[in-house]
PDB file of C-alpha atoms in Angstrom:
ATOM      1  CA  PHE A  60     -16.154 -19.156 -13.672  1.00  0.00           C
ATOM      2  CA  PHE A  61     -17.998 -17.264 -16.278  1.00  0.00           C
ATOM      3  CA  PHE A  62     -18.756 -13.668 -17.493  1.00  0.00           C
ATOM      4  CA  GLN A  63     -22.210 -12.228 -17.076  1.00  0.00           C
ATOM      5  CA  ALA A  64     -23.360 -10.183 -19.982  1.00  0.00           C
ATOM      6  CA  GLU A  65     -26.373  -8.011 -20.645  1.00  0.00           C
ATOM      7  CA  ASP A  66     -27.354 -10.309 -23.565  1.00  0.00           C
ATOM      8  CA  GLY A  67     -26.219 -13.605 -21.951  1.00  0.00           C
ATOM      9  CA  ILE A  68     -23.855 -15.648 -19.838  1.00  0.00           C
ATOM     10  CA  ARG A  69     -20.518 -16.758 -21.557  1.00  0.00           C
ATOM     11  CA  ASP A  70     -17.929 -19.196 -20.215  1.00  0.00           C
ATOM     12  CA  ALA A  71     -14.531 -17.515 -19.766  1.00  0.00           C
ATOM     13  CA  GLN A  72     -12.569 -20.521 -20.593  1.00  0.00           C
ATOM     14  CA  GLU A  73     -10.526 -20.454 -23.839  1.00  0.00           C
ATOM     15  CA  SER A  74     -11.321 -22.321 -27.050  1.00  0.00           C
ATOM     16  CA  ARG A  75     -14.454 -24.219 -25.687  1.00  0.00           C
ATOM     17  CA  GLY A  76     -15.726 -24.737 -29.386  1.00  0.00           C
ATOM     18  CA  LEU A  77     -19.079 -23.820 -30.738  1.00  0.00           C
ATOM     19  CA  GLY A  78     -20.721 -27.074 -29.369  1.00  0.00           C
ATOM     20  CA  ASP A  79     -20.256 -26.040 -25.788  1.00  0.00           C
ATOM     21  CA  VAL A  80     -21.264 -22.503 -26.627  1.00  0.00           C
ATOM     22  CA  TYR A  81     -24.540 -23.501 -28.120  1.00  0.00           C
ATOM     23  CA  LYS A  82     -25.394 -25.648 -25.107  1.00  0.00           C
ATOM     24  CA  ARG A  83     -24.978 -22.515 -22.931  1.00  0.00           C
ATOM     25  CA  GLN A  84     -27.260 -20.491 -25.273  1.00  0.00           C
ATOM     26  CA  MET A  85     -29.926 -23.316 -25.085  1.00  0.00           C
ATOM     27  CA  LEU A  86     -29.828 -23.107 -21.262  1.00  0.00           C
ATOM     28  CA  GLU A  87     -30.030 -19.355 -21.421  1.00  0.00           C
ATOM     29  CA  LEU A  88     -33.278 -19.703 -23.383  1.00  0.00           C
ATOM     30  CA  VAL A  89     -34.570 -21.968 -20.687  1.00  0.00           C
ATOM     31  CA  SER A  90     -33.634 -19.698 -17.917  1.00  0.00           C
ATOM     32  CA  ASN A  91     -35.191 -16.826 -19.558  1.00  0.00           C
ATOM     33  CA  MET A  92     -38.422 -18.536 -19.631  1.00  0.00           C
ATOM     34  CA  VAL A  93     -38.252 -18.305 -15.847  1.00  0.00           C
ATOM     35  CA  SER A  94     -36.858 -14.789 -15.517  1.00  0.00           C
ATOM     36  CA  TYR A  95     -38.494 -12.866 -18.463  1.00  0.00           C
ATOM     37  CA  PRO A  96     -41.388 -11.440 -16.326  1.00  0.00           C
ATOM     38  CA  LEU A  97     -38.817  -9.486 -14.347  1.00  0.00           C
ATOM     39  CA  HIS A  98     -37.401  -7.996 -17.563  1.00  0.00           C
ATOM     40  CA  THR A  99     -41.012  -6.981 -18.447  1.00  0.00           C
ATOM     41  CA  ILE A 100     -41.383  -5.343 -15.052  1.00  0.00           C
ATOM     42  CA  LYS A 101     -38.127  -3.477 -15.483  1.00  0.00           C
ATOM     43  CA  THR A 102     -39.235  -2.021 -18.841  1.00  0.00           C
ATOM     44  CA  ARG A 103     -42.688  -1.011 -17.564  1.00  0.00           C
ATOM     45  CA  ILE A 104     -41.280   0.758 -14.464  1.00  0.00           C
ATOM     46  CA  GLN A 105     -38.646   2.693 -16.461  1.00  0.00           C
ATOM     47  CA  ALA A 106     -41.183   3.691 -19.189  1.00  0.00           C
ATOM     48  CA  LYS A 107     -43.937   4.933 -16.974  1.00  0.00           C
ATOM     49  CA  HIS A 108     -44.054   8.687 -16.413  1.00  0.00           C
ATOM     50  CA  PHE A 109     -46.227   9.879 -13.556  1.00  0.00           C
ATOM     51  CA  GLN A 110     -46.816  13.217 -14.942  1.00  0.00           C
ATOM     52  CA  GLU A 111     -47.368  12.592 -18.608  1.00  0.00           C
ATOM     53  CA  ASP A 112     -48.347   9.357 -20.452  1.00  0.00           C
ATOM     54  CA  VAL A 113     -45.665   9.619 -23.020  1.00  0.00           C
ATOM     55  CA  ALA A 114     -45.348   5.860 -23.402  1.00  0.00           C
ATOM     56  CA  PHE A 115     -49.201   5.373 -23.428  1.00  0.00           C
ATOM     57  CA  PHE A 116     -48.766   3.337 -20.331  1.00  0.00           C
ATOM     58  CA  LEU A 117     -52.214   4.361 -18.997  1.00  0.00           C
ATOM     59  CA  ARG A 118     -53.709   4.588 -22.570  1.00  0.00           C
ATOM     60  CA  ASN A 119     -52.871   0.972 -23.409  1.00  0.00           C
ATOM     61  CA  LYS A 120     -53.653  -0.400 -19.857  1.00  0.00           C
ATOM     62  CA  VAL A 121     -50.426  -2.078 -19.789  1.00  0.00           C
ATOM     63  CA  ASP A 122     -50.900  -3.449 -16.196  1.00  0.00           C
ATOM     64  CA  LYS A 123     -53.574  -5.752 -17.593  1.00  0.00           C
ATOM     65  CA  TYR A 124     -51.308  -7.545 -20.233  1.00  0.00           C
ATOM     66  CA  SER A 125     -49.267 -10.669 -19.644  1.00  0.00           C
ATOM     67  CA  MET A 126     -45.710 -10.404 -18.329  1.00  0.00           C
ATOM     68  CA  TYR A 127     -44.532 -12.616 -21.086  1.00  0.00           C
ATOM     69  CA  THR A 128     -45.592 -10.283 -23.916  1.00  0.00           C
ATOM     70  CA  GLY A 129     -42.682  -9.940 -26.346  1.00  0.00           C
ATOM     71  CA  ILE A 130     -40.779 -13.047 -25.312  1.00  0.00           C
ATOM     72  CA  SER A 131     -40.427 -14.234 -28.909  1.00  0.00           C
ATOM     73  CA  GLN A 132     -38.580 -11.079 -29.859  1.00  0.00           C
ATOM     74  CA  HIS A 133     -36.422 -11.503 -26.675  1.00  0.00           C
ATOM     75  CA  PHE A 134     -35.526 -15.016 -27.731  1.00  0.00           C
ATOM     76  CA  LEU A 135     -34.750 -13.838 -31.353  1.00  0.00           C
ATOM     77  CA  ALA A 136     -32.461 -11.049 -29.863  1.00  0.00           C
ATOM     78  CA  ILE A 137     -30.707 -13.729 -27.865  1.00  0.00           C
ATOM     79  CA  ILE A 138     -30.214 -16.184 -30.728  1.00  0.00           C
ATOM     80  CA  MET A 139     -29.321 -13.774 -33.475  1.00  0.00           C
ATOM     81  CA  GLY A 140     -27.237 -11.542 -31.277  1.00  0.00           C
ATOM     82  CA  ASN A 141     -25.333 -14.564 -29.849  1.00  0.00           C
ATOM     83  CA  LEU A 142     -24.835 -16.015 -33.429  1.00  0.00           C
ATOM     84  CA  VAL A 143     -22.661 -12.890 -34.228  1.00  0.00           C
ATOM     85  CA  THR A 144     -21.134 -12.780 -30.786  1.00  0.00           C
ATOM     86  CA  ILE A 145     -20.114 -16.339 -30.692  1.00  0.00           C
ATOM     87  CA  THR A 146     -18.428 -16.144 -34.199  1.00  0.00           C
ATOM     88  CA  THR A 147     -16.640 -12.955 -33.337  1.00  0.00           C
ATOM     89  CA  THR A 148     -15.287 -13.965 -29.962  1.00  0.00           C
ATOM     90  CA  LYS A 149     -14.237 -17.367 -31.416  1.00  0.00           C
ATOM     91  CA  TYR A 150     -12.124 -15.881 -34.137  1.00  0.00           C
ATOM     92  CA  MET A 151     -10.921 -12.980 -32.094  1.00  0.00           C
ATOM     93  CA  SER A 152      -9.764 -15.479 -29.304  1.00  0.00           C
ATOM     94  CA  ALA A 153      -8.027 -17.618 -32.052  1.00  0.00           C
ATOM     95  CA  TYR A 154      -6.267 -14.601 -33.435  1.00  0.00           C
ATOM     96  CA  LEU A 155      -5.113 -13.277 -29.936  1.00  0.00           C
ATOM     97  CA  ASN A 156      -3.987 -16.735 -29.057  1.00  0.00           C
ATOM     98  CA  SER A 157      -1.941 -17.304 -32.308  1.00  0.00           C
ATOM     99  CA  ASP A 158      -0.399 -13.717 -32.664  1.00  0.00           C
ATOM    100  CA  PRO A 159       3.120 -13.539 -31.181  1.00  0.00           C
ATOM    101  CA  ASN A 160       2.295 -10.012 -29.883  1.00  0.00           C
ATOM    102  CA  THR A 161      -0.650 -11.092 -27.806  1.00  0.00           C
ATOM    103  CA  LYS A 162      -0.593 -14.797 -27.182  1.00  0.00           C
ATOM    104  CA  ASN A 163       1.216 -14.180 -23.826  1.00  0.00           C
ATOM    105  CA  MET A 164      -1.508 -11.613 -22.815  1.00  0.00           C
ATOM    106  CA  SER A 165      -3.532 -12.789 -19.793  1.00  0.00           C
ATOM    107  CA  ALA A 166      -6.750 -14.605 -20.292  1.00  0.00           C
ATOM    108  CA  PHE A 167      -8.578 -11.813 -18.718  1.00  0.00           C
ATOM    109  CA  LYS A 168      -7.466  -9.301 -21.291  1.00  0.00           C
ATOM    110  CA  LYS A 169      -7.876 -11.654 -24.309  1.00  0.00           C
ATOM    111  CA  ASN A 170     -11.536 -12.527 -23.033  1.00  0.00           C
ATOM    112  CA  MET A 171     -12.336  -8.775 -22.542  1.00  0.00           C
ATOM    113  CA  ILE A 172     -11.055  -7.820 -26.061  1.00  0.00           C
ATOM    114  CA  SER A 173     -12.976 -10.751 -27.676  1.00  0.00           C
ATOM    115  CA  PHE A 174     -16.202 -10.316 -25.909  1.00  0.00           C
ATOM    116  CA  VAL A 175     -16.191  -6.350 -26.320  1.00  0.00           C
ATOM    117  CA  SER A 176     -15.692  -6.987 -29.977  1.00  0.00           C
ATOM    118  CA  GLY A 177     -18.559  -9.423 -29.982  1.00  0.00           C
ATOM    119  CA  ASP A 178     -20.813  -6.919 -28.090  1.00  0.00           C
ATOM    120  CA  ILE A 179     -20.092  -4.132 -30.492  1.00  0.00           C
ATOM    121  CA  LEU A 180     -20.689  -6.173 -33.752  1.00  0.00           C
ATOM    122  CA  SER A 181     -23.847  -8.037 -32.422  1.00  0.00           C
ATOM    123  CA  LEU A 182     -25.681  -4.890 -31.223  1.00  0.00           C
ATOM    124  CA  PRO A 183     -26.890  -3.812 -34.709  1.00  0.00           C
ATOM    125  CA  ILE A 184     -28.469  -7.185 -35.062  1.00  0.00           C
ATOM    126  CA  ARG A 185     -29.792  -7.408 -31.520  1.00  0.00           C
ATOM    127  CA  ILE A 186     -31.369  -4.040 -31.241  1.00  0.00           C
ATOM    128  CA  SER A 187     -33.878  -4.532 -33.996  1.00  0.00           C
ATOM    129  CA  PHE A 188     -35.415  -7.218 -31.875  1.00  0.00           C
ATOM    130  CA  GLU A 189     -34.829  -5.469 -28.601  1.00  0.00           C
ATOM    131  CA  VAL A 190     -36.849  -2.481 -29.744  1.00  0.00           C
ATOM    132  CA  ARG A 191     -39.723  -4.593 -30.966  1.00  0.00           C
ATOM    133  CA  ARG A 192     -39.564  -6.438 -27.647  1.00  0.00           C
ATOM    134  CA  THR A 193     -39.765  -3.360 -25.668  1.00  0.00           C
ATOM    135  CA  LEU A 194     -42.694  -1.931 -27.599  1.00  0.00           C
ATOM    136  CA  LEU A 195     -44.540  -5.153 -27.093  1.00  0.00           C
ATOM    137  CA  GLN A 196     -43.909  -5.100 -23.401  1.00  0.00           C
ATOM    138  CA  LEU A 197     -45.541  -1.628 -23.362  1.00  0.00           C
ATOM    139  CA  CYS A 198     -48.479  -3.166 -25.598  1.00  0.00           C
ATOM    140  CA  ASN A 199     -47.606  -1.312 -28.800  1.00  0.00           C
ATOM    141  CA  PRO A 200     -48.102  -4.118 -31.369  1.00  0.00           C
ATOM    142  CA  LYS A 201     -48.368  -1.712 -34.146  1.00  0.00           C
ATOM    143  CA  ILE A 202     -45.726   0.858 -35.166  1.00  0.00           C
ATOM    144  CA  GLU A 203     -44.920   2.820 -38.233  1.00  0.00           C
ATOM    145  CA  ILE A 204     -41.879   1.664 -39.985  1.00  0.00           C
ATOM    146  CA  GLY A 205     -40.387   5.181 -39.976  1.00  0.00           C
ATOM    147  CA  ARG A 206     -40.866   5.449 -36.159  1.00  0.00           C
ATOM    148  CA  TYR A 207     -39.483   1.984 -35.704  1.00  0.00           C
ATOM    149  CA  PHE A 208     -36.200   2.841 -37.394  1.00  0.00           C
ATOM    150  CA  LYS A 209     -36.077   5.976 -35.624  1.00  0.00           C
ATOM    151  CA  ALA A 210     -36.389   4.315 -32.304  1.00  0.00           C
ATOM    152  CA  ILE A 211     -33.536   2.065 -33.292  1.00  0.00           C
ATOM    153  CA  GLN A 212     -31.238   4.931 -34.372  1.00  0.00           C
ATOM    154  CA  LYS A 213     -31.841   6.956 -31.064  1.00  0.00           C
ATOM    155  CA  SER A 214     -31.570   3.944 -28.692  1.00  0.00           C
ATOM    156  CA  PHE A 215     -28.389   2.540 -30.421  1.00  0.00           C
ATOM    157  CA  LEU A 216     -25.822   4.842 -28.606  1.00  0.00           C
ATOM    158  CA  PRO A 217     -27.294   4.439 -25.076  1.00  0.00           C
ATOM    159  CA  SER A 218     -27.725   0.672 -25.541  1.00  0.00           C
ATOM    160  CA  LEU A 219     -24.058   0.429 -26.640  1.00  0.00           C
ATOM    161  CA  ILE A 220     -22.750   2.553 -23.685  1.00  0.00           C
ATOM    162  CA  ARG A 221     -25.059   0.364 -21.418  1.00  0.00           C
ATOM    163  CA  ASP A 222     -23.642  -2.919 -22.786  1.00  0.00           C
ATOM    164  CA  LEU A 223     -19.901  -1.731 -22.662  1.00  0.00           C
ATOM    165  CA  THR A 224     -20.378  -0.272 -19.151  1.00  0.00           C
ATOM    166  CA  PHE A 225     -21.869  -3.392 -17.821  1.00  0.00           C
ATOM    167  CA  ARG A 226     -19.178  -5.590 -19.517  1.00  0.00           C
ATOM    168  CA  PHE A 227     -16.240  -3.638 -18.229  1.00  0.00           C
ATOM    169  CA  THR A 228     -17.742  -3.269 -14.739  1.00  0.00           C
ATOM    170  CA  PHE A 229     -18.787  -6.890 -14.281  1.00  0.00           C
ATOM    171  CA  ASN A 230     -15.633  -8.317 -15.736  1.00  0.00           C
ATOM    172  CA  CYS A 231     -13.279  -6.189 -13.676  1.00  0.00           C
ATOM    173  CA  THR A 232     -15.173  -6.524 -10.449  1.00  0.00           C
ATOM    174  CA  ASN A 233     -15.560 -10.310 -10.982  1.00  0.00           C
ATOM    175  CA  ASP A 234     -11.863 -10.574 -11.669  1.00  0.00           C
ATOM    176  CA  LEU A 235     -10.829  -8.431  -8.665  1.00  0.00           C
ATOM    177  CA  VAL A 236     -13.033 -10.011  -6.177  1.00  0.00           C
ATOM    178  CA  LEU A 237     -12.592 -13.589  -7.332  1.00  0.00           C
ATOM    179  CA  PHE A 238      -8.945 -13.479  -7.877  1.00  0.00           C
ATOM    180  CA  GLN A 239      -7.829 -11.131  -5.139  1.00  0.00           C
ATOM    181  CA  LYS A 240      -5.496 -13.816  -3.531  1.00  0.00           C
ATOM    182  CA  TYR A 241      -4.024 -14.584  -7.126  1.00  0.00           C
ATOM    183  CA  TYR A 242      -3.127 -10.961  -7.514  1.00  0.00           C
ATOM    184  CA  VAL A 243      -1.513 -10.779  -4.085  1.00  0.00           C
ATOM    185  CA  TYR A 244       0.449 -13.969  -5.037  1.00  0.00           C
ATOM    186  CA  LEU A 245       1.696 -12.124  -8.210  1.00  0.00           C
ATOM    187  CA  LEU A 246       2.766  -9.109  -6.336  1.00  0.00           C
ATOM    188  CA  LYS A 247       4.730 -11.123  -3.715  1.00  0.00           C
ATOM    189  CA  SER A 248       6.305 -13.435  -6.087  1.00  0.00           C
ATOM    190  CA  PRO A 249       6.112 -12.290  -9.904  1.00  0.00           C
ATOM    191  CA  LYS A 250       6.325 -15.386 -12.046  1.00  0.00           C
ATOM    192  CA  GLN A 251       6.659 -16.350 -15.615  1.00  0.00           C
ATOM    193  CA  PHE A 252       3.556 -16.428 -17.888  1.00  0.00           C
ATOM    194  CA  ALA A 253       3.316 -20.245 -17.936  1.00  0.00           C
ATOM    195  CA  GLU A 254       3.650 -20.503 -14.059  1.00  0.00           C
ATOM    196  CA  ARG A 255       1.039 -17.704 -13.594  1.00  0.00           C
ATOM    197  CA  GLU A 256      -1.594 -19.521 -15.717  1.00  0.00           C
ATOM    198  CA  THR A 257      -0.772 -22.776 -14.042  1.00  0.00           C
ATOM    199  CA  TYR A 258      -1.285 -21.154 -10.524  1.00  0.00           C
ATOM    200  CA  LYS A 259      -4.498 -19.529 -11.757  1.00  0.00           C
ATOM    201  CA  LYS A 260      -6.061 -22.550 -13.055  1.00  0.00           C
ATOM    202  CA  ASP A 261      -5.460 -24.478  -9.867  1.00  0.00           C
ATOM    203  CA  TYR A 262      -6.826 -21.432  -7.957  1.00  0.00           C
ATOM    204  CA  ILE A 263     -10.015 -21.480  -9.941  1.00  0.00           C
ATOM    205  CA  THR A 264     -10.502 -25.161  -9.133  1.00  0.00           C
ATOM    206  CA  SER A 265     -10.191 -24.473  -5.459  1.00  0.00           C
ATOM    207  CA  LEU A 266     -12.856 -21.714  -5.386  1.00  0.00           C
ATOM    208  CA  SER A 267     -15.874 -22.622  -3.202  1.00  0.00           C
ATOM    209  CA  TYR A 268     -19.646 -22.370  -4.323  1.00  0.00           C
ATOM    210  CA  ASN A 269     -20.113 -19.544  -1.838  1.00  0.00           C
ATOM    211  CA  GLN A 270     -17.160 -17.663  -3.230  1.00  0.00           C
ATOM    212  CA  LYS A 271     -18.532 -17.875  -6.847  1.00  0.00           C
ATOM    213  CA  LEU A 272     -22.195 -16.883  -5.656  1.00  0.00           C
ATOM    214  CA  THR A 273     -20.891 -13.949  -3.690  1.00  0.00           C
ATOM    215  CA  THR A 274     -18.731 -12.760  -6.598  1.00  0.00           C
ATOM    216  CA  LEU A 275     -21.769 -13.054  -9.033  1.00  0.00           C
ATOM    217  CA  MET A 276     -23.932 -10.911  -6.765  1.00  0.00           C
ATOM    218  CA  ILE A 277     -21.311  -8.281  -6.041  1.00  0.00           C
ATOM    219  CA  SER A 278     -20.202  -8.055  -9.794  1.00  0.00           C
ATOM    220  CA  THR A 279     -23.919  -8.028 -11.107  1.00  0.00           C
ATOM    221  CA  ILE A 280     -25.155  -5.389  -8.602  1.00  0.00           C
ATOM    222  CA  MET A 281     -21.970  -3.140  -9.418  1.00  0.00           C
ATOM    223  CA  ALA A 282     -22.436  -3.492 -13.200  1.00  0.00           C
ATOM    224  CA  VAL A 283     -26.291  -2.788 -12.973  1.00  0.00           C
ATOM    225  CA  THR A 284     -25.716   0.269 -10.858  1.00  0.00           C
ATOM    226  CA  LEU A 285     -23.242   1.916 -13.244  1.00  0.00           C
ATOM    227  CA  SER A 286     -25.187   1.065 -16.284  1.00  0.00           C
ATOM    228  CA  MET A 287     -28.618   1.879 -15.060  1.00  0.00           C
ATOM    229  CA  PRO A 288     -28.874   5.460 -16.411  1.00  0.00           C
ATOM    230  CA  PHE A 289     -28.091   4.270 -19.976  1.00  0.00           C
ATOM    231  CA  ASP A 290     -30.658   1.495 -19.749  1.00  0.00           C
ATOM    232  CA  ILE A 291     -33.328   3.785 -18.515  1.00  0.00           C
ATOM    233  CA  ILE A 292     -32.553   6.473 -21.304  1.00  0.00           C
ATOM    234  CA  SER A 293     -32.653   3.604 -23.855  1.00  0.00           C
ATOM    235  CA  THR A 294     -36.107   2.532 -22.679  1.00  0.00           C
ATOM    236  CA  LYS A 295     -37.540   6.012 -22.657  1.00  0.00           C
ATOM    237  CA  LEU A 296     -36.244   6.707 -26.279  1.00  0.00           C
ATOM    238  CA  ILE A 297     -37.759   3.526 -27.501  1.00  0.00           C
ATOM    239  CA  THR A 298     -41.175   3.804 -25.798  1.00  0.00           C
ATOM    240  CA  GLN A 299     -41.956   7.352 -26.287  1.00  0.00           C
ATOM    241  CA  GLN A 300     -45.153   7.572 -28.522  1.00  0.00           C
ATOM    242  CA  TYR A 301     -44.363  11.123 -29.676  1.00  0.00           C
ATOM    243  CA  GLU A 302     -41.088  12.974 -29.827  1.00  0.00           C
ATOM    244  CA  LYS A 303     -40.447  14.229 -26.299  1.00  0.00           C
ATOM    245  CA  TYR A 304     -36.784  13.039 -25.995  1.00  0.00           C
ATOM    246  CA  THR A 305     -34.751  14.028 -28.967  1.00  0.00           C
ATOM    247  CA  GLY A 306     -31.523  12.092 -28.135  1.00  0.00           C
ATOM    248  CA  ILE A 307     -29.343  10.661 -25.417  1.00  0.00           C
ATOM    249  CA  VAL A 308     -28.435  14.070 -23.773  1.00  0.00           C
ATOM    250  CA  ASN A 309     -31.839  15.618 -23.944  1.00  0.00           C
ATOM    251  CA  ALA A 310     -33.489  12.533 -22.462  1.00  0.00           C
ATOM    252  CA  TYR A 311     -30.943  12.689 -19.543  1.00  0.00           C
ATOM    253  CA  LYS A 312     -31.694  16.299 -18.862  1.00  0.00           C
ATOM    254  CA  THR A 313     -35.383  15.826 -19.208  1.00  0.00           C
ATOM    255  CA  ILE A 314     -35.633  12.767 -16.963  1.00  0.00           C
ATOM    256  CA  LEU A 315     -33.415  14.546 -14.404  1.00  0.00           C
ATOM    257  CA  LYS A 316     -35.593  17.674 -14.553  1.00  0.00           C
ATOM    258  CA  GLU A 317     -39.030  16.120 -14.623  1.00  0.00           C
ATOM    259  CA  GLU A 318     -38.581  12.864 -12.674  1.00  0.00           C
ATOM    260  CA  GLY A 319     -35.596  13.430 -10.668  1.00  0.00           C
ATOM    261  CA  LEU A 320     -32.306  11.734  -9.914  1.00  0.00           C
ATOM    262  CA  PRO A 321     -33.897   8.454  -8.456  1.00  0.00           C
ATOM    263  CA  LYS A 322     -35.679   7.847 -11.483  1.00  0.00           C
ATOM    264  CA  LEU A 323     -32.594   8.195 -13.722  1.00  0.00           C
ATOM    265  CA  MET A 324     -30.293   6.182 -11.516  1.00  0.00           C
ATOM    266  CA  PHE A 325     -32.641   3.511  -9.976  1.00  0.00           C
ATOM    267  CA  SER A 326     -35.785   3.029 -11.892  1.00  0.00           C
ATOM    268  CA  GLY A 327     -36.375  -0.674 -12.336  1.00  0.00           C
ATOM    269  CA  MET A 328     -32.978  -1.510 -10.816  1.00  0.00           C
ATOM    270  CA  TRP A 329     -34.341  -4.144  -8.495  1.00  0.00           C
ATOM    271  CA  ALA A 330     -36.095  -5.914 -11.323  1.00  0.00           C
ATOM    272  CA  ARG A 331     -33.132  -5.717 -13.644  1.00  0.00           C
ATOM    273  CA  SER A 332     -30.837  -6.934 -10.986  1.00  0.00           C
ATOM    274  CA  THR A 333     -32.959  -9.842 -10.042  1.00  0.00           C
ATOM    275  CA  TYR A 334     -33.497 -10.724 -13.663  1.00  0.00           C
ATOM    276  CA  LEU A 335     -29.689 -11.046 -14.201  1.00  0.00           C
ATOM    277  CA  LEU A 336     -28.993 -12.743 -10.968  1.00  0.00           C
ATOM    278  CA  THR A 337     -31.676 -15.284 -11.591  1.00  0.00           C
ATOM    279  CA  ASN A 338     -30.055 -16.136 -14.994  1.00  0.00           C
ATOM    280  CA  GLY A 339     -26.572 -16.162 -13.479  1.00  0.00           C
ATOM    281  CA  TRP A 340     -27.704 -18.388 -10.400  1.00  0.00           C
ATOM    282  CA  LEU A 341     -29.393 -20.994 -12.834  1.00  0.00           C
ATOM    283  CA  PHE A 342     -26.540 -21.066 -15.061  1.00  0.00           C
ATOM    284  CA  MET A 343     -24.067 -21.550 -12.290  1.00  0.00           C
ATOM    285  CA  ASN A 344     -26.093 -24.326 -10.761  1.00  0.00           C
ATOM    286  CA  PHE A 345     -27.526 -26.230 -13.766  1.00  0.00           C
ATOM    287  CA  TYR A 346     -25.034 -25.709 -16.545  1.00  0.00           C
ATOM    288  CA  PRO A 347     -22.850 -28.672 -15.681  1.00  0.00           C
ATOM    289  CA  PHE A 348     -25.939 -30.959 -15.394  1.00  0.00           C
ATOM    290  CA  PHE A 349     -27.344 -29.505 -18.615  1.00  0.00           C
ATOM    291  CA  LYS A 350     -24.127 -30.022 -20.474  1.00  0.00           C
ATOM    292  CA  ASP A 351     -23.634 -33.631 -19.198  1.00  0.00           C
ATOM    293  CA  THR A 352     -27.256 -34.500 -20.087  1.00  0.00           C
ATOM    294  CA  PHE A 353     -26.828 -33.088 -23.547  1.00  0.00           C
ATOM    295  CA  GLU A 354     -23.692 -34.962 -24.223  1.00  0.00           C
ATOM    296  CA  GLU A 355     -25.015 -38.287 -22.859  1.00  0.00           C
ATOM    297  CA  ALA A 356     -27.953 -37.909 -25.201  1.00  0.00           C
ATOM    298  CA  PHE A 357     -26.314 -36.871 -28.308  1.00  0.00           C
ATOM    299  CA  LEU A 358     -22.711 -37.890 -28.254  1.00  0.00           C
TER     300      LEU A 358
END
């Protein structure tokens, strides 16, 4: 199957090579052409404050602008972020598979370590484009360089917590839901590493489309739910046009006090969930066709 990630979708198989990785990123760009308006809706819902126009939502007449505003920065965030992530995960995976102390570690753990390392190292690259994209989604094309770097600095920590929370929740939920029978098998009859991996590969090939789709939905909704507060805080810190929120803790308290718990926990949740589910569904259904077509044309 695959791992859903805040910045894209990645195949969970080991050592696929950069060729297949870049094919996936090409499909990701195509899928984002379809789903990007949902991301813009999410950002605008989160940024809007009904008591105080701190994001200049009303002043800039945001509702009159295109839902595709900022998509170029979104694509740059995907491309540049994935360049770092792909390189990191490739070499980390190779190291874990060759080191005697880790080569017998489960594929799930090795993938988790590789992808988390990639997430951490790619965020400093991605966030510069993500901040610009978010400001464009709120129709703020001009920003002082000092405020721009301040927005990056303030949103870095909540963005990192959001990404890692999403990563751990999605991967763990995906693994537990999709491979529950596999884990029952291990508990009933513990096997050697080679036998476990052989059984797991056979088990993966036997999974039905409905099982994969159900797992995608459950894992994505769980990951979105637990990471929502950090996503909302990050959006608030980026889009404020004057310093109302001084940091992650202050933003948490202020949102909770002025806009309530539903705003902090669920603002834009339906749009973010639909955005990620749309990308996941498109990938699950069209990646094999896209990959085969690409190989037929260029190989």
